[in-house]
Tab-separated table of C-alpha atoms in Angstrom:
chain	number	residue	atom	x	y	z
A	699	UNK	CA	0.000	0.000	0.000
A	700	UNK	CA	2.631	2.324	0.614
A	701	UNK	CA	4.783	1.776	-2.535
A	702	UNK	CA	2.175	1.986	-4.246
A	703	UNK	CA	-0.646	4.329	-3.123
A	704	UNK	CA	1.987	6.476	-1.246
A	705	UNK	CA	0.323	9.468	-3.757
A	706	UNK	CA	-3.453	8.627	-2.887
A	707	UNK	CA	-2.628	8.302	1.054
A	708	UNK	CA	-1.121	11.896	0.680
A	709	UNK	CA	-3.283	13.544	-0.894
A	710	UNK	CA	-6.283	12.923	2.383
A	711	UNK	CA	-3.409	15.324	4.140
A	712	UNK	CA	-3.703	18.184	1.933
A	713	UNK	CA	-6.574	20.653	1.379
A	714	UNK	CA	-6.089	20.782	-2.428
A	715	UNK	CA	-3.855	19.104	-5.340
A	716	UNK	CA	-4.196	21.166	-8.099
A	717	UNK	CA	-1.333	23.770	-6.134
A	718	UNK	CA	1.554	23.904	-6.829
A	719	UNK	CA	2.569	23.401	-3.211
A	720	UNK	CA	0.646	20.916	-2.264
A	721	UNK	CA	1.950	18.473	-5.592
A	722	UNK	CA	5.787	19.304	-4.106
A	723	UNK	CA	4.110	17.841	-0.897
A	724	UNK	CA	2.313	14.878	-2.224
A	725	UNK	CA	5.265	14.042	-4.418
A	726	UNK	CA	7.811	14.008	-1.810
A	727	UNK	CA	5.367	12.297	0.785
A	728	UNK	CA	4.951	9.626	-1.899
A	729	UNK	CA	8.632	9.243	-2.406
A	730	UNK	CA	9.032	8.995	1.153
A	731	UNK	CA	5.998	6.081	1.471
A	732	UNK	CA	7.832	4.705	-1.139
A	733	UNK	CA	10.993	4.055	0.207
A	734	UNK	CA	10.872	2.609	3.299
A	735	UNK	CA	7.196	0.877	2.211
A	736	UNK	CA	8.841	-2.232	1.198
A	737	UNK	CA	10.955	-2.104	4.755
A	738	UNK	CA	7.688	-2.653	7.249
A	739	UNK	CA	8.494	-6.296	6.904
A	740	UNK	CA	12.362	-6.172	8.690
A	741	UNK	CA	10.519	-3.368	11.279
A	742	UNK	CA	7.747	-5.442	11.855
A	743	UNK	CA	10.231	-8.688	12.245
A	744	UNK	CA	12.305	-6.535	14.675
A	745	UNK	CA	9.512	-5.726	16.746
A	746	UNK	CA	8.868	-9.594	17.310
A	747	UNK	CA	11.921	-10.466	17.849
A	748	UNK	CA	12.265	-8.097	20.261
A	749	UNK	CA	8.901	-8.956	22.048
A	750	UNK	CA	10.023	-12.883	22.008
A	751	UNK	CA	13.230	-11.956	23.721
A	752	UNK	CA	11.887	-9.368	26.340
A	753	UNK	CA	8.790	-12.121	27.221
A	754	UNK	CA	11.524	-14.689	27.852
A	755	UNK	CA	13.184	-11.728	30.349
A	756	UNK	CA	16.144	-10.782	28.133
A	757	UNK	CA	15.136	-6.970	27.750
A	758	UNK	CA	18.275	-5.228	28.845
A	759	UNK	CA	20.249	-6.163	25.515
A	760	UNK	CA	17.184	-5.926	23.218
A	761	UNK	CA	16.940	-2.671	24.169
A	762	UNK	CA	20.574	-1.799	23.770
A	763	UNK	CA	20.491	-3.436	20.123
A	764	UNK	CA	17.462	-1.668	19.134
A	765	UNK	CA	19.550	1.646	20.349
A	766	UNK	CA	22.194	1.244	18.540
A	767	UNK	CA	20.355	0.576	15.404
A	768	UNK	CA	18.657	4.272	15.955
A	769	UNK	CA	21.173	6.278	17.385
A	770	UNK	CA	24.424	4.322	15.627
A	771	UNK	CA	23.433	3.292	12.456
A	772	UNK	CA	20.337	5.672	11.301
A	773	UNK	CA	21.456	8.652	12.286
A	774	UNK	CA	24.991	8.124	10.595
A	775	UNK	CA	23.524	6.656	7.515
A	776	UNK	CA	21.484	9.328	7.204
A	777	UNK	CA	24.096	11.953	7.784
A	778	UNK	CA	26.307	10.430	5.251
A	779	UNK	CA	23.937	9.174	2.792
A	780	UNK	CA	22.182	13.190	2.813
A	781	UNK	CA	25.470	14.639	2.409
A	782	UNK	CA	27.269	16.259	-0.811
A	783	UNK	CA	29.183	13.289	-1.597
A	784	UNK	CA	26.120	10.800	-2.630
A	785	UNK	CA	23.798	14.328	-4.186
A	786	UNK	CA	20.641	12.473	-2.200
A	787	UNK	CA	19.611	15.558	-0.508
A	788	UNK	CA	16.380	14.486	1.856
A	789	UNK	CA	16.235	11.245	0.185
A	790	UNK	CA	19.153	10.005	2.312
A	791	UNK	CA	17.655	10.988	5.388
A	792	UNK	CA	14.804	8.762	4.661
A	793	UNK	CA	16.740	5.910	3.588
A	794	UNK	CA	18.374	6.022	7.100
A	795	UNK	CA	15.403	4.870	8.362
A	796	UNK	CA	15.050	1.184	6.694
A	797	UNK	CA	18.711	0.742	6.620
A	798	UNK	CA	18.378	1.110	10.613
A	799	UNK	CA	15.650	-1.270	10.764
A	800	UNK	CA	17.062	-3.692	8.776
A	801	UNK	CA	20.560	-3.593	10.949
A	802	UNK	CA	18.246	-3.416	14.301
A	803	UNK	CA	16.649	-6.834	12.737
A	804	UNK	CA	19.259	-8.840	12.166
A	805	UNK	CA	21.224	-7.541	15.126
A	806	UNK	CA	18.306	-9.144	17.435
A	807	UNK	CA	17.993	-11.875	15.017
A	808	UNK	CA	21.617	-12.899	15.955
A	809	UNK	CA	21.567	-12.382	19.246
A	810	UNK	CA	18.021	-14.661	19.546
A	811	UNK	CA	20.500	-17.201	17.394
A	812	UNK	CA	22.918	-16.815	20.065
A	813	UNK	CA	20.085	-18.483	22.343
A	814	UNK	CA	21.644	-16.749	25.630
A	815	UNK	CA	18.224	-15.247	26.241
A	816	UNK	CA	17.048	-19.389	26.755
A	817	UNK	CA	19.075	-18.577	30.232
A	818	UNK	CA	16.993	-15.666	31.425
A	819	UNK	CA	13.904	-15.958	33.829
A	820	UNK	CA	11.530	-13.586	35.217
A	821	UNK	CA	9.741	-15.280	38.207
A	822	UNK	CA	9.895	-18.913	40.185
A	823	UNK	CA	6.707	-20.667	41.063
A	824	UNK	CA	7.451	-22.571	44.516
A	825	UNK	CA	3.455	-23.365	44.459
A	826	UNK	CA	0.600	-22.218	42.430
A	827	UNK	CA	-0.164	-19.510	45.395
A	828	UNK	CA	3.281	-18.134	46.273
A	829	UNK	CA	5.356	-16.464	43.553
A	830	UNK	CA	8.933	-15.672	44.010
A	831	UNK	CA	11.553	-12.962	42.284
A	832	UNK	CA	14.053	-14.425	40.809
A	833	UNK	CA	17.459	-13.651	41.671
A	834	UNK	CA	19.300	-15.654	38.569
A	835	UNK	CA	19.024	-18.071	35.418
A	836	UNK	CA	19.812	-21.108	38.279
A	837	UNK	CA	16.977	-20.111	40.350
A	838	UNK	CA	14.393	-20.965	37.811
């Protein structure tokens, strides 16, 4: 949908399209839609990898992955890929975006590989009425 109707979903956020303006915005929101559109899939697969490795209790290096993927791959992509050696302009910027998803996937992706978040527990049942924190992996 966004690939390809990235220039009918813009045009609800405008008041008309016949100005001049408003086609610079539509365009450039379309070409926008259009290039991360096809990404959704490695954000989406991100997000569940994520969510499968905080459930097990393994959040503290999700998070740190998923941080580094924003702050030290995006935002340096984006820098370098907008700048006057590749002529992008704005079109850079935006392709910081899925190139930091896809790195933020298969960061998690190897680290769920890794299988050290099998070792992680977040509580310890001694009976089906008393529930106990969990101090470490052996205590589960």
């Amino acid at each position: 949908l966004f690939v390809f109707g990235g220039r009918f979903m813009s045009s609800f956020f405008v008041d008309d399209i016949s100005t001049a303006e408003n086609i610079k915005v539509i365009t450039a929101s379309s070409q926008y839609l259009a290039t991360i559109g096809g990404f959704f899939v490695f954000l989406a697969a991100m997000f569940m990898t994520n969510g499968l490795l905080r459930g097990a209790g393994d959040s503290l290096i999700p998070m740190l992955l998923v941080a580094t993927s924003l702050v030290f791959v995006r935002v340096p992509i984006a820098y370098f890929l907008s700048s006057e050696a590749f002529e992008l302009g704005s079109r850079g910027i935006w392709w910081g975006q899925p190139i930091g998803w896809v790195a933020g996937f298969i960061m998690t992706y190897l680290y769920y590989k890794t299988g050290r978040w099998k070792n992680k527990c977040v509580i310890k049942r001694t009976d089906m009425n008393d529930v106990d924190t969990v101090r470490s992996p052996a205590d589960c």
